Coordinates of C-alpha atoms in Angstrom, one line a residue:
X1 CA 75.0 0.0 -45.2
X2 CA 72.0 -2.1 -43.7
X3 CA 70.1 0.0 -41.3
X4 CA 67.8 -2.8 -40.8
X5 CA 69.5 -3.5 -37.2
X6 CA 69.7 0.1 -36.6
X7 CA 68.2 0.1 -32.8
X8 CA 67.2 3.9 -33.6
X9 CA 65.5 2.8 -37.0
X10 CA 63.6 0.2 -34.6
X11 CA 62.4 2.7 -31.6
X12 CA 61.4 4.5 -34.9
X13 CA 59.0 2.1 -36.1
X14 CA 57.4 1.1 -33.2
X15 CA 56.3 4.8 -32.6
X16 CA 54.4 5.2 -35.7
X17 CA 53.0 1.5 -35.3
X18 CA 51.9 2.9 -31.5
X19 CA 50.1 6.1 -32.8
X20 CA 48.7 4.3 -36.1
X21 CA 46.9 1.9 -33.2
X22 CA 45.8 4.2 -31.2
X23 CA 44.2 6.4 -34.5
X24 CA 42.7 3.5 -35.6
X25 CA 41.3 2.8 -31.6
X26 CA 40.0 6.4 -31.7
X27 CA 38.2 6.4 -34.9
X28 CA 37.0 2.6 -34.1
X29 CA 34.9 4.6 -30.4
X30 CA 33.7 7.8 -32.8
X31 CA 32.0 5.3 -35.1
X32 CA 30.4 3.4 -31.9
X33 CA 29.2 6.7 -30.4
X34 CA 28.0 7.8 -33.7
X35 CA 25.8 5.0 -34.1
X36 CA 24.6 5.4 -30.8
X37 CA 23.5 8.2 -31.1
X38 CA 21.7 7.8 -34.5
X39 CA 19.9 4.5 -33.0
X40 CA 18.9 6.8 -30.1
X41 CA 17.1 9.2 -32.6
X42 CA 15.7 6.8 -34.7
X43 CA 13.9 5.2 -31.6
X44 CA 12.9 8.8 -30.4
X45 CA 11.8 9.2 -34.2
X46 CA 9.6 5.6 -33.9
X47 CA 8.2 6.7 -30.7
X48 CA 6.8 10.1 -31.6
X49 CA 5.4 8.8 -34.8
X50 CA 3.7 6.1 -32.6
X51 CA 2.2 8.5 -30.2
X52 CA 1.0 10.9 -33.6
X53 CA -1.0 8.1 -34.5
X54 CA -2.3 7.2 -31.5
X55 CA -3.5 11.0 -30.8
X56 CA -5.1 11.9 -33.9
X57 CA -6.4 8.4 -34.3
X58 CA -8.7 9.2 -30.9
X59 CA -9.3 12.3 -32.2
X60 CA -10.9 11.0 -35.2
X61 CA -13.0 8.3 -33.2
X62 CA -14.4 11.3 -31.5
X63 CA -15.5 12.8 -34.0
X64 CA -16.9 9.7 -35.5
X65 CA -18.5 8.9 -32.4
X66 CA -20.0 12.2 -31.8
X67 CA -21.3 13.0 -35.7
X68 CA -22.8 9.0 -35.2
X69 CA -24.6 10.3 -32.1
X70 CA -25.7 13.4 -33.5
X71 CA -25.6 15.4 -30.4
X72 CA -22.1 16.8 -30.2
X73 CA -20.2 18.7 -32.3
X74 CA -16.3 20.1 -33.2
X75 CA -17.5 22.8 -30.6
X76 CA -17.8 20.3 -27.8
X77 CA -14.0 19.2 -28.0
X78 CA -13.1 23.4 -27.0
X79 CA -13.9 23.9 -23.3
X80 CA -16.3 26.6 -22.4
X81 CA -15.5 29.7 -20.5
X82 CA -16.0 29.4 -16.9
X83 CA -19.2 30.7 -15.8
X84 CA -18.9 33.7 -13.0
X85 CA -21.3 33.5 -10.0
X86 CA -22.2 35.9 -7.8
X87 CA -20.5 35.7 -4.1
X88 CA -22.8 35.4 -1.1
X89 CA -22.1 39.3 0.0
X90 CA -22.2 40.4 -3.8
X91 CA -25.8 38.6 -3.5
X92 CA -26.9 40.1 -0.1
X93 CA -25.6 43.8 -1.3
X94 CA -27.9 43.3 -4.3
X95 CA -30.9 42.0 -2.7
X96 CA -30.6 44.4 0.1
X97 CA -30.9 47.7 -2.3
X98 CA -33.4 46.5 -4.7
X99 CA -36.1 46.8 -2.0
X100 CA -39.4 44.9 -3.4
X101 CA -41.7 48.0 -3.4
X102 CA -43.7 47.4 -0.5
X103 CA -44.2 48.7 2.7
X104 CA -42.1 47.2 5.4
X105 CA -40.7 44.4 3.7
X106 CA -37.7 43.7 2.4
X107 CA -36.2 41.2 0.0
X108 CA -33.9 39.0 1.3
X109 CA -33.9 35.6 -0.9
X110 CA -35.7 35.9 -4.2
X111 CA -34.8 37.5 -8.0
X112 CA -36.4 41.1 -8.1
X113 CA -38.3 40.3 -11.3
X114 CA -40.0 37.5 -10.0
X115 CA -42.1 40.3 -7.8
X116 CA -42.2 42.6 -11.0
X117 CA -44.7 40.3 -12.7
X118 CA -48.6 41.2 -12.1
X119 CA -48.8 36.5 -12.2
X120 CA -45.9 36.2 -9.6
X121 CA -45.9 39.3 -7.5
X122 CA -48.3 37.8 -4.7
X123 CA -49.0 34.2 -4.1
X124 CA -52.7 34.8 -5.2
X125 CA -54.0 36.8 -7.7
X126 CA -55.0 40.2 -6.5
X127 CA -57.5 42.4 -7.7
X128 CA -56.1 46.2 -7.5
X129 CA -58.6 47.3 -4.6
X130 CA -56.6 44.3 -2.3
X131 CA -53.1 45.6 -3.0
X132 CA -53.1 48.1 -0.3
X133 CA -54.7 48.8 3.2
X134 CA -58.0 49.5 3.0
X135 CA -58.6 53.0 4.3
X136 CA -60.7 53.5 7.6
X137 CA -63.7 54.6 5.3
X138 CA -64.0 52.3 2.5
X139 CA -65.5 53.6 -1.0
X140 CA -68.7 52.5 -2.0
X141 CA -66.4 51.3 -5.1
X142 CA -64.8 49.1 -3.0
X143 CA -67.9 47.5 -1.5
X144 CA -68.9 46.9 -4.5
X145 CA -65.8 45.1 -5.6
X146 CA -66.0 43.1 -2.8
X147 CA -69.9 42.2 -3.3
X148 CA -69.0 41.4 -7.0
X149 CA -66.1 39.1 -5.7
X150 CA -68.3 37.2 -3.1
X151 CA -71.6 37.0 -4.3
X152 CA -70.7 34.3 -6.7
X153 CA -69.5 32.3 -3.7
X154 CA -71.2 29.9 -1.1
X155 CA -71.6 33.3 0.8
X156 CA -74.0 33.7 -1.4
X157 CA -76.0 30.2 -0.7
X158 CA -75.3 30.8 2.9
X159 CA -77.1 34.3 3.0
X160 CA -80.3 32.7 1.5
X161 CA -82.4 33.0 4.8
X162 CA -82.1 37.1 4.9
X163 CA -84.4 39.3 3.1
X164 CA -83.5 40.6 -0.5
X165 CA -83.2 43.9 -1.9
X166 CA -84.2 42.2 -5.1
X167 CA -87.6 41.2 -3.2
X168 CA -88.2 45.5 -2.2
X169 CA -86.0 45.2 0.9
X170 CA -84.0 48.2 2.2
X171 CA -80.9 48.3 5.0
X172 CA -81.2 52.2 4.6
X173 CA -81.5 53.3 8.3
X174 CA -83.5 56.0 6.9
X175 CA -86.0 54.2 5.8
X176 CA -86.9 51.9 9.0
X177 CA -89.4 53.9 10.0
X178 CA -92.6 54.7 7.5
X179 CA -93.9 58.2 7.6
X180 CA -96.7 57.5 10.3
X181 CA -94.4 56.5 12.3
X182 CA -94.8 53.0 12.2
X183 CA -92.0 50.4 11.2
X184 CA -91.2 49.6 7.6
X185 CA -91.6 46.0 7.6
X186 CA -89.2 46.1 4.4
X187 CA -86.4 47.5 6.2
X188 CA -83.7 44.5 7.4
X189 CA -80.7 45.9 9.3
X190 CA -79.0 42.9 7.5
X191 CA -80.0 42.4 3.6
X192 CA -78.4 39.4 1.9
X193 CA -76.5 42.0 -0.3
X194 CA -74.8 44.4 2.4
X195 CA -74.8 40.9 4.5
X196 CA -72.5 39.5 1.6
X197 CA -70.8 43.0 0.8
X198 CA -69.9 43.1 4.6
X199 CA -68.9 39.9 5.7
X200 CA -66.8 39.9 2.7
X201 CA -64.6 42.8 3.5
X202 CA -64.4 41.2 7.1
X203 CA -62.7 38.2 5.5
X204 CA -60.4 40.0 3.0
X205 CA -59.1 42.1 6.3
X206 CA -58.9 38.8 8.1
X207 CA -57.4 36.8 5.1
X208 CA -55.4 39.2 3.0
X209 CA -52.2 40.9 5.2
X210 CA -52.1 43.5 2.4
X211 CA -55.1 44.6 2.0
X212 CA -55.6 43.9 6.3
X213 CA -52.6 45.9 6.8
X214 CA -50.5 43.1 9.2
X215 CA -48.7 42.0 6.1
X216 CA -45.3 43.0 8.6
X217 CA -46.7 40.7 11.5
X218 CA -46.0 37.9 8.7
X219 CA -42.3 38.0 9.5
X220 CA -42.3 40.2 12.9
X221 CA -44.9 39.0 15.5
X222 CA -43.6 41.9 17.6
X223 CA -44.4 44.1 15.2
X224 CA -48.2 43.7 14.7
X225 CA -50.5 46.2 15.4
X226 CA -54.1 45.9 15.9
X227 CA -55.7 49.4 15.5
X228 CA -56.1 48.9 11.3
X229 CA -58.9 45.7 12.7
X230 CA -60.7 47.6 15.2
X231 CA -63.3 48.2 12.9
X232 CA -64.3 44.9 12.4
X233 CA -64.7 43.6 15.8
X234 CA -67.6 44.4 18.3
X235 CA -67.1 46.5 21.6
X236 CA -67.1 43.2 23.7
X237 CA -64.7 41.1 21.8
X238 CA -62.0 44.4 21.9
X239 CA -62.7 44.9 25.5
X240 CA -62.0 40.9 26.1
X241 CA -59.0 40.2 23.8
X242 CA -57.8 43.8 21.8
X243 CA -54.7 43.3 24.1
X244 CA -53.3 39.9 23.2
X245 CA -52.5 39.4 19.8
X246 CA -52.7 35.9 19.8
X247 CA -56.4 36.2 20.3
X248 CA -56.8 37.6 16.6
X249 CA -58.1 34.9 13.8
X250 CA -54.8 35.8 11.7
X251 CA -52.6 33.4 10.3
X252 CA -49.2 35.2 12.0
X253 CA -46.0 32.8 13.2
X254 CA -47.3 33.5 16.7
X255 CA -44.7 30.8 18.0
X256 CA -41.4 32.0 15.7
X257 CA -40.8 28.7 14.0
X258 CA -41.2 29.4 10.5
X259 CA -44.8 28.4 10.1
X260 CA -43.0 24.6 11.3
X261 CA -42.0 24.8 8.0
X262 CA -37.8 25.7 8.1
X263 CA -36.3 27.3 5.3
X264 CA -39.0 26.0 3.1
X265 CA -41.2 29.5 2.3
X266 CA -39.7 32.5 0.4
X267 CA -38.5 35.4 2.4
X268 CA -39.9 38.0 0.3
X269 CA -43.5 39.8 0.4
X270 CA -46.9 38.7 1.4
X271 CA -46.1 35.3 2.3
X272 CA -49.6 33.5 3.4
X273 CA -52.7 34.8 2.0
X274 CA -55.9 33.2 2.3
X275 CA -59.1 32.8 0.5
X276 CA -62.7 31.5 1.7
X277 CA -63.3 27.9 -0.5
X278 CA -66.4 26.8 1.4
X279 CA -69.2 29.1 3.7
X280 CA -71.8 28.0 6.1
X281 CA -73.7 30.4 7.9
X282 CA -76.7 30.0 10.8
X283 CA -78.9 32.6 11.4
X284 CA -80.7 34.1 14.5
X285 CA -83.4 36.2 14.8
X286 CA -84.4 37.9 17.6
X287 CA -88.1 39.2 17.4
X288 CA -87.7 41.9 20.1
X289 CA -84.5 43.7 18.7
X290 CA -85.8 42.8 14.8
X291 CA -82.3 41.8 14.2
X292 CA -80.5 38.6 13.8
X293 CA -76.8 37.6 14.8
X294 CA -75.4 34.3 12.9
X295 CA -72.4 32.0 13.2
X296 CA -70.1 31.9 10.1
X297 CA -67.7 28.8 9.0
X298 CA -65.4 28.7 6.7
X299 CA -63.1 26.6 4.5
X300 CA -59.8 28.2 3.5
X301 CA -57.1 27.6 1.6
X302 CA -53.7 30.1 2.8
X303 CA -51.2 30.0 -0.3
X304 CA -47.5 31.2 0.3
X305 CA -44.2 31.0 -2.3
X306 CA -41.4 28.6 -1.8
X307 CA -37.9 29.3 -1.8
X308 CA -38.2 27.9 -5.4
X309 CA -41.0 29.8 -6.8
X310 CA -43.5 27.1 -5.9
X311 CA -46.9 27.6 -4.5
X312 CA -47.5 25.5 -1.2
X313 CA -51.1 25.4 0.7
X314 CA -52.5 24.7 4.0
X315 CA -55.8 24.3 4.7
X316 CA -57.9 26.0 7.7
X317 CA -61.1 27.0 9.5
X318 CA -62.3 30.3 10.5
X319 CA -65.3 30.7 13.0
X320 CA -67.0 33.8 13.2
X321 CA -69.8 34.6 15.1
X322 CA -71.6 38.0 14.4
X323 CA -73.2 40.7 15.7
X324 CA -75.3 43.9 14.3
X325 CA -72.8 46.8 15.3
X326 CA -73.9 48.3 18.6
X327 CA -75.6 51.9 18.6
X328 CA -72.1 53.1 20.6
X329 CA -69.8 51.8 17.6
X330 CA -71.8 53.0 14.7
X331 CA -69.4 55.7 15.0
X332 CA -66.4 53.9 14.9
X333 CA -66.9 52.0 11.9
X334 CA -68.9 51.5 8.1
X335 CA -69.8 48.1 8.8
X336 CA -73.2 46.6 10.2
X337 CA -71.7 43.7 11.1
X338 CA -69.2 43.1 13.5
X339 CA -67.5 40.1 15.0
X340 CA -68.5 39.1 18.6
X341 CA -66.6 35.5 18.7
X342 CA -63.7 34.5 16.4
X343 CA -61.2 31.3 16.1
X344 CA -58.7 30.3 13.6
X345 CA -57.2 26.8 12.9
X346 CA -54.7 25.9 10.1
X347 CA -54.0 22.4 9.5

Protein backbone atom coordinates (compact mmCIF):
# COMPACT_ATOMS: atom_id res chain seq x y z
CA UNK A 1 0.00 0.00 0.00
CA UNK A 2 1.41 3.61 -0.80
CA UNK A 3 1.31 5.60 2.25
CA UNK A 4 2.77 8.37 0.44
CA UNK A 5 -0.79 10.20 0.45
CA UNK A 6 -1.33 9.21 3.90
CA UNK A 7 -2.59 12.81 5.39
CA UNK A 8 -1.35 11.34 8.83
CA UNK A 9 2.18 10.34 7.27
CA UNK A 10 2.08 14.15 6.01
CA UNK A 11 1.10 16.03 9.51
CA UNK A 12 3.95 13.57 10.53
CA UNK A 13 6.61 15.04 8.56
CA UNK A 14 6.01 18.37 8.86
CA UNK A 15 6.44 18.08 12.73
CA UNK A 16 9.85 16.80 12.63
CA UNK A 17 10.73 19.34 9.68
CA UNK A 18 9.21 22.19 12.34
CA UNK A 19 11.41 21.07 15.37
CA UNK A 20 14.54 20.18 13.12
CA UNK A 21 14.17 24.20 12.19
CA UNK A 22 13.70 25.39 15.14
CA UNK A 23 16.95 23.14 16.66
CA UNK A 24 18.89 24.35 14.01
CA UNK A 25 17.47 28.28 14.84
CA UNK A 26 18.47 27.58 18.47
CA UNK A 27 21.88 26.35 17.99
CA UNK A 28 22.39 29.07 15.03
CA UNK A 29 21.62 32.15 18.50
CA UNK A 30 24.08 29.94 21.04
CA UNK A 31 26.85 30.19 18.49
CA UNK A 32 26.03 34.16 18.07
CA UNK A 33 25.99 34.72 21.80
CA UNK A 34 29.06 32.64 22.18
CA UNK A 35 30.97 34.71 20.03
CA UNK A 36 29.84 37.67 21.64
CA UNK A 37 30.85 36.97 24.41
CA UNK A 38 34.42 35.78 23.50
CA UNK A 39 34.85 39.15 21.36
CA UNK A 40 33.78 40.87 24.54
CA UNK A 41 36.70 39.23 26.49
CA UNK A 42 39.18 39.45 23.97
CA UNK A 43 38.64 43.40 23.89
CA UNK A 44 38.61 43.37 27.79
CA UNK A 45 41.83 41.22 27.33
CA UNK A 46 43.36 44.06 24.64
CA UNK A 47 42.45 46.70 26.99
CA UNK A 48 44.08 45.56 30.20
CA UNK A 49 47.18 44.69 28.41
CA UNK A 50 47.14 48.28 27.00
CA UNK A 51 46.78 49.86 30.28
CA UNK A 52 49.84 47.30 31.79
CA UNK A 53 51.94 48.81 29.45
CA UNK A 54 51.07 52.11 29.76
CA UNK A 55 51.53 51.86 33.83
CA UNK A 56 54.73 50.26 34.15
CA UNK A 57 56.01 52.06 31.08
CA UNK A 58 55.65 55.47 33.39
CA UNK A 59 56.88 53.77 36.04
CA UNK A 60 60.01 52.99 34.33
CA UNK A 61 60.42 56.77 32.97
CA UNK A 62 60.36 57.58 36.58
CA UNK A 63 62.80 55.90 37.57
CA UNK A 64 64.87 56.84 34.56
CA UNK A 65 64.15 60.28 35.09
CA UNK A 66 64.90 60.22 38.72
CA UNK A 67 68.36 57.90 38.65
CA UNK A 68 69.26 60.71 35.47
CA UNK A 69 68.68 63.53 38.08
CA UNK A 70 70.34 61.97 40.71
CA UNK A 71 68.27 63.32 43.52
CA UNK A 72 65.46 60.95 43.94
CA UNK A 73 65.34 57.60 44.64
CA UNK A 74 62.90 54.14 44.67
CA UNK A 75 62.14 55.67 48.21
CA UNK A 76 60.57 58.83 46.81
CA UNK A 77 57.82 56.87 44.85
CA UNK A 78 56.37 55.45 48.73
CA UNK A 79 54.71 58.37 50.47
CA UNK A 80 55.98 59.42 53.81
CA UNK A 81 54.13 59.09 57.05
CA UNK A 82 52.21 62.06 57.95
CA UNK A 83 53.96 64.26 60.28
CA UNK A 84 51.96 64.96 63.80
CA UNK A 85 51.95 68.59 65.05
CA UNK A 86 51.24 69.72 68.17
CA UNK A 87 47.49 71.46 68.57
CA UNK A 88 47.39 75.11 69.75
CA UNK A 89 46.20 73.96 73.52
CA UNK A 90 48.63 70.91 73.44
CA UNK A 91 51.24 73.85 72.77
CA UNK A 92 49.91 76.37 75.47
CA UNK A 93 49.61 73.34 78.18
CA UNK A 94 53.30 72.78 77.44
CA UNK A 95 54.61 76.13 77.40
CA UNK A 96 52.64 77.05 80.35
CA UNK A 97 54.33 74.20 82.81
CA UNK A 98 57.78 74.48 81.63
CA UNK A 99 58.20 77.86 83.31
CA UNK A 100 61.67 79.52 81.98
CA UNK A 101 63.40 79.69 85.43
CA UNK A 102 63.15 83.13 86.20
CA UNK A 103 61.44 85.26 88.48
CA UNK A 104 58.12 86.54 87.38
CA UNK A 105 58.17 85.53 83.98
CA UNK A 106 56.66 83.07 82.17
CA UNK A 107 56.98 81.45 78.80
CA UNK A 108 54.48 81.87 76.52
CA UNK A 109 55.90 81.64 72.81
CA UNK A 110 59.32 80.18 72.52
CA UNK A 111 61.03 76.35 72.66
CA UNK A 112 62.32 75.84 76.43
CA UNK A 113 65.88 74.92 75.18
CA UNK A 114 66.37 77.93 73.41
CA UNK A 115 66.48 79.68 77.12
CA UNK A 116 68.60 76.53 78.32
CA UNK A 117 71.65 77.67 76.41
CA UNK A 118 74.28 80.05 78.34
CA UNK A 119 74.51 81.87 74.03
CA UNK A 120 70.64 82.09 73.81
CA UNK A 121 69.35 82.47 77.29
CA UNK A 122 69.38 86.50 77.26
CA UNK A 123 69.59 88.70 74.31
CA UNK A 124 73.12 89.76 75.45
CA UNK A 125 75.76 87.99 76.92
CA UNK A 126 75.68 88.10 80.66
CA UNK A 127 78.32 87.89 82.94
CA UNK A 128 77.15 85.79 86.19
CA UNK A 129 77.20 88.87 88.60
CA UNK A 130 74.27 90.51 86.00
CA UNK A 131 71.99 87.52 86.19
CA UNK A 132 70.22 88.48 89.28
CA UNK A 133 69.23 91.58 91.31
CA UNK A 134 71.88 93.17 92.73
CA UNK A 135 71.54 93.10 96.49
CA UNK A 136 71.04 96.52 98.45
CA UNK A 137 74.88 96.18 99.52
CA UNK A 138 76.81 95.22 96.63
CA UNK A 139 80.24 93.10 97.18
CA UNK A 140 83.37 94.67 96.70
CA UNK A 141 83.54 91.56 94.15
CA UNK A 142 80.95 92.94 92.35
CA UNK A 143 82.40 96.46 92.01
CA UNK A 144 85.14 95.12 90.91
CA UNK A 145 83.42 93.21 88.09
CA UNK A 146 81.81 96.14 87.11
CA UNK A 147 85.15 98.35 87.11
CA UNK A 148 86.86 95.47 85.12
CA UNK A 149 83.76 95.62 82.63
CA UNK A 150 83.87 99.50 82.21
CA UNK A 151 87.18 100.64 82.46
CA UNK A 152 88.05 99.41 79.02
CA UNK A 153 85.22 101.65 77.76
CA UNK A 154 84.91 105.37 76.68
CA UNK A 155 83.94 105.68 80.52
CA UNK A 156 87.20 105.36 80.86
CA UNK A 157 88.34 108.37 78.25
CA UNK A 158 85.57 110.29 79.70
CA UNK A 159 86.85 110.04 83.43
CA UNK A 160 90.30 111.55 82.29
CA UNK A 161 89.79 114.91 84.07
CA UNK A 162 89.44 113.27 87.83
CA UNK A 163 92.40 112.50 89.84
CA UNK A 164 93.94 108.94 89.85
CA UNK A 165 94.60 106.48 92.44
CA UNK A 166 97.43 105.39 90.10
CA UNK A 167 98.82 109.10 90.63
CA UNK A 168 98.60 108.59 95.04
CA UNK A 169 94.92 109.63 95.09
CA UNK A 170 92.58 108.23 97.71
CA UNK A 171 88.37 108.44 97.87
CA UNK A 172 88.82 106.73 101.44
CA UNK A 173 86.72 109.18 103.64
CA UNK A 174 89.07 108.34 106.24
CA UNK A 175 91.73 109.71 104.86
CA UNK A 176 90.44 113.35 103.90
CA UNK A 177 91.78 114.78 106.66
CA UNK A 178 95.81 114.58 107.41
CA UNK A 179 96.73 114.08 111.05
CA UNK A 180 97.19 117.94 111.85
CA UNK A 181 94.10 118.35 110.91
CA UNK A 182 94.49 119.89 107.78
CA UNK A 183 92.99 118.56 104.37
CA UNK A 184 94.72 115.75 102.39
CA UNK A 185 95.02 117.42 99.18
CA UNK A 186 95.16 113.65 97.73
CA UNK A 187 91.85 112.78 98.92
CA UNK A 188 89.02 113.21 95.74
CA UNK A 189 85.58 112.26 96.89
CA UNK A 190 85.38 111.13 93.12
CA UNK A 191 88.60 109.08 91.81
CA UNK A 192 88.55 108.10 88.15
CA UNK A 193 88.39 104.43 89.47
CA UNK A 194 85.33 104.50 92.02
CA UNK A 195 84.08 107.32 89.36
CA UNK A 196 84.09 104.44 86.66
CA UNK A 197 83.28 101.57 89.25
CA UNK A 198 80.18 103.72 90.23
CA UNK A 199 78.68 105.11 87.36
CA UNK A 200 78.98 101.75 85.92
CA UNK A 201 76.71 99.92 88.31
CA UNK A 202 74.36 103.01 87.87
CA UNK A 203 74.08 102.00 84.16
CA UNK A 204 73.84 98.18 84.60
CA UNK A 205 70.71 98.99 87.12
CA UNK A 206 69.49 101.40 84.51
CA UNK A 207 70.24 99.11 81.45
CA UNK A 208 70.01 95.64 82.56
CA UNK A 209 66.10 94.63 83.99
CA UNK A 210 67.82 91.56 85.51
CA UNK A 211 70.39 92.60 87.20
CA UNK A 212 68.01 96.21 87.93
CA UNK A 213 65.43 94.10 89.18
CA UNK A 214 62.26 95.72 86.75
CA UNK A 215 62.81 92.83 84.39
CA UNK A 216 58.57 92.27 85.17
CA UNK A 217 57.90 96.08 84.24
CA UNK A 218 59.19 94.67 80.68
CA UNK A 219 55.76 93.05 80.07
CA UNK A 220 53.59 94.61 83.10
CA UNK A 221 54.00 98.45 83.44
CA UNK A 222 51.56 98.14 86.33
CA UNK A 223 53.68 96.02 87.88
CA UNK A 224 56.99 98.01 88.32
CA UNK A 225 58.31 98.92 91.37
CA UNK A 226 60.78 101.48 92.19
CA UNK A 227 62.23 100.81 95.69
CA UNK A 228 65.20 98.25 94.11
CA UNK A 229 66.46 102.09 92.27
CA UNK A 230 66.24 104.19 95.23
CA UNK A 231 69.79 103.82 95.70
CA UNK A 232 70.91 105.33 92.75
CA UNK A 233 69.05 108.54 92.65
CA UNK A 234 69.69 111.65 94.88
CA UNK A 235 67.19 112.99 97.65
CA UNK A 236 65.85 115.70 95.23
CA UNK A 237 65.28 113.74 92.13
CA UNK A 238 63.12 111.02 94.46
CA UNK A 239 61.29 113.80 96.19
CA UNK A 240 60.45 115.32 92.46
CA UNK A 241 59.58 112.20 90.42
CA UNK A 242 59.93 108.69 92.88
CA UNK A 243 56.08 108.77 92.31
CA UNK A 244 55.54 108.59 88.56
CA UNK A 245 57.13 105.82 86.93
CA UNK A 246 57.32 107.32 83.74
CA UNK A 247 59.83 109.69 85.11
CA UNK A 248 62.53 106.77 85.37
CA UNK A 249 65.28 106.51 82.40
CA UNK A 250 64.05 102.79 81.77
CA UNK A 251 63.25 101.41 78.62
CA UNK A 252 59.50 99.97 79.94
CA UNK A 253 56.38 99.82 77.31
CA UNK A 254 55.10 102.84 79.25
CA UNK A 255 52.30 103.26 76.52
CA UNK A 256 51.22 99.29 76.10
CA UNK A 257 51.78 98.98 72.41
CA UNK A 258 54.36 96.40 72.19
CA UNK A 259 57.41 98.60 72.01
CA UNK A 260 55.31 99.92 68.38
CA UNK A 261 56.66 96.82 67.43
CA UNK A 262 53.23 94.10 67.23
CA UNK A 263 53.86 90.58 67.50
CA UNK A 264 57.38 91.19 66.30
CA UNK A 265 59.51 90.48 69.89
CA UNK A 266 59.57 87.10 71.70
CA UNK A 267 57.35 86.73 74.73
CA UNK A 268 59.71 85.06 76.86
CA UNK A 269 62.40 86.54 79.37
CA UNK A 270 64.45 89.61 79.53
CA UNK A 271 63.25 91.12 76.49
CA UNK A 272 65.28 94.65 76.01
CA UNK A 273 68.54 94.98 77.56
CA UNK A 274 70.89 97.63 76.92
CA UNK A 275 74.47 98.40 76.85
CA UNK A 276 76.58 101.82 76.88
CA UNK A 277 78.50 101.96 73.10
CA UNK A 278 79.60 105.59 73.39
CA UNK A 279 80.34 107.96 76.82
CA UNK A 280 80.82 111.65 77.19
CA UNK A 281 81.13 113.08 80.43
CA UNK A 282 81.60 117.10 81.59
CA UNK A 283 82.97 117.80 84.78
CA UNK A 284 82.31 120.49 87.45
CA UNK A 285 84.20 121.49 90.12
CA UNK A 286 83.21 123.47 92.77
CA UNK A 287 86.18 124.97 94.89
CA UNK A 288 84.16 125.62 98.04
CA UNK A 289 82.54 122.09 98.50
CA UNK A 290 86.03 120.39 96.85
CA UNK A 291 83.73 118.29 94.89
CA UNK A 292 82.54 118.15 91.39
CA UNK A 293 79.11 117.12 89.79
CA UNK A 294 79.22 116.23 85.88
CA UNK A 295 76.79 115.53 83.06
CA UNK A 296 76.96 111.98 81.55
CA UNK A 297 75.78 111.05 77.73
CA UNK A 298 75.48 108.07 76.40
CA UNK A 299 75.12 106.01 73.24
CA UNK A 300 73.19 102.66 73.60
CA UNK A 301 72.30 100.01 71.91
CA UNK A 302 68.87 97.95 73.64
CA UNK A 303 68.93 94.32 72.07
CA UNK A 304 65.69 92.05 72.40
CA UNK A 305 64.71 88.40 70.64
CA UNK A 306 62.27 88.03 67.92
CA UNK A 307 59.55 85.71 67.69
CA UNK A 308 62.09 83.82 65.38
CA UNK A 309 65.12 83.72 67.42
CA UNK A 310 66.53 86.84 65.89
CA UNK A 311 68.29 89.69 67.61
CA UNK A 312 66.72 93.17 66.76
CA UNK A 313 68.29 96.70 68.04
CA UNK A 314 67.29 100.11 68.78
CA UNK A 315 69.39 102.69 69.35
CA UNK A 316 69.06 105.44 72.33
CA UNK A 317 70.44 108.23 74.58
CA UNK A 318 70.67 108.33 78.22
CA UNK A 319 71.41 111.74 80.03
CA UNK A 320 72.56 111.76 83.39
CA UNK A 321 73.53 114.45 85.38
CA UNK A 322 75.26 113.65 88.80
CA UNK A 323 75.69 114.48 92.07
CA UNK A 324 78.18 113.43 95.17
CA UNK A 325 75.64 111.62 97.47
CA UNK A 326 74.37 114.05 100.15
CA UNK A 327 75.64 113.67 103.82
CA UNK A 328 71.64 112.56 104.65
CA UNK A 329 71.78 109.66 102.06
CA UNK A 330 75.15 108.24 102.81
CA UNK A 331 73.04 106.06 104.77
CA UNK A 332 70.89 104.93 102.31
CA UNK A 333 73.12 103.80 99.82
CA UNK A 334 77.11 102.40 98.75
CA UNK A 335 77.40 104.79 96.04
CA UNK A 336 79.15 108.22 95.93
CA UNK A 337 77.48 109.16 93.13
CA UNK A 338 73.96 109.70 92.64
CA UNK A 339 71.77 110.86 89.84
CA UNK A 340 70.26 114.48 90.29
CA UNK A 341 68.79 114.77 86.48
CA UNK A 342 67.93 111.82 84.13
CA UNK A 343 66.21 111.37 80.54
CA UNK A 344 65.93 108.46 78.21
CA UNK A 345 65.21 108.44 74.40
CA UNK A 346 65.03 105.31 72.19
CA UNK A 347 64.96 105.81 68.62
Amino acid sequence: MDISNDPRSARKRAAINQKNERDAAMLSEQTDRDNADDAREREVQKRNRRKNRLFWGGIVTVLVIAAGAGTFGVANLIPAPEERFETAEEVAEREANAGDGKEGVTVAGARQEFFDKPETAYPLRLEEWQLAPVDAAPSSETFEAIGAKYVGSTLRTAAMTLPSEASGYTSDLAQNVLEDGTLNPLFSYWTQESFIREVGFIFEKLLNPRFGGWEIAQYDPEAFSAEGLRDVFAPAWWEANGGNPQAFPLYIDWSGDAYGMGDTLLANGTRWIGEATDLQAGFTYNEETLQYSAQVVAQLRFTAWTQDQKQVTKDGTLTLVLVPTPEDASANTPLRVLVESASLEVN
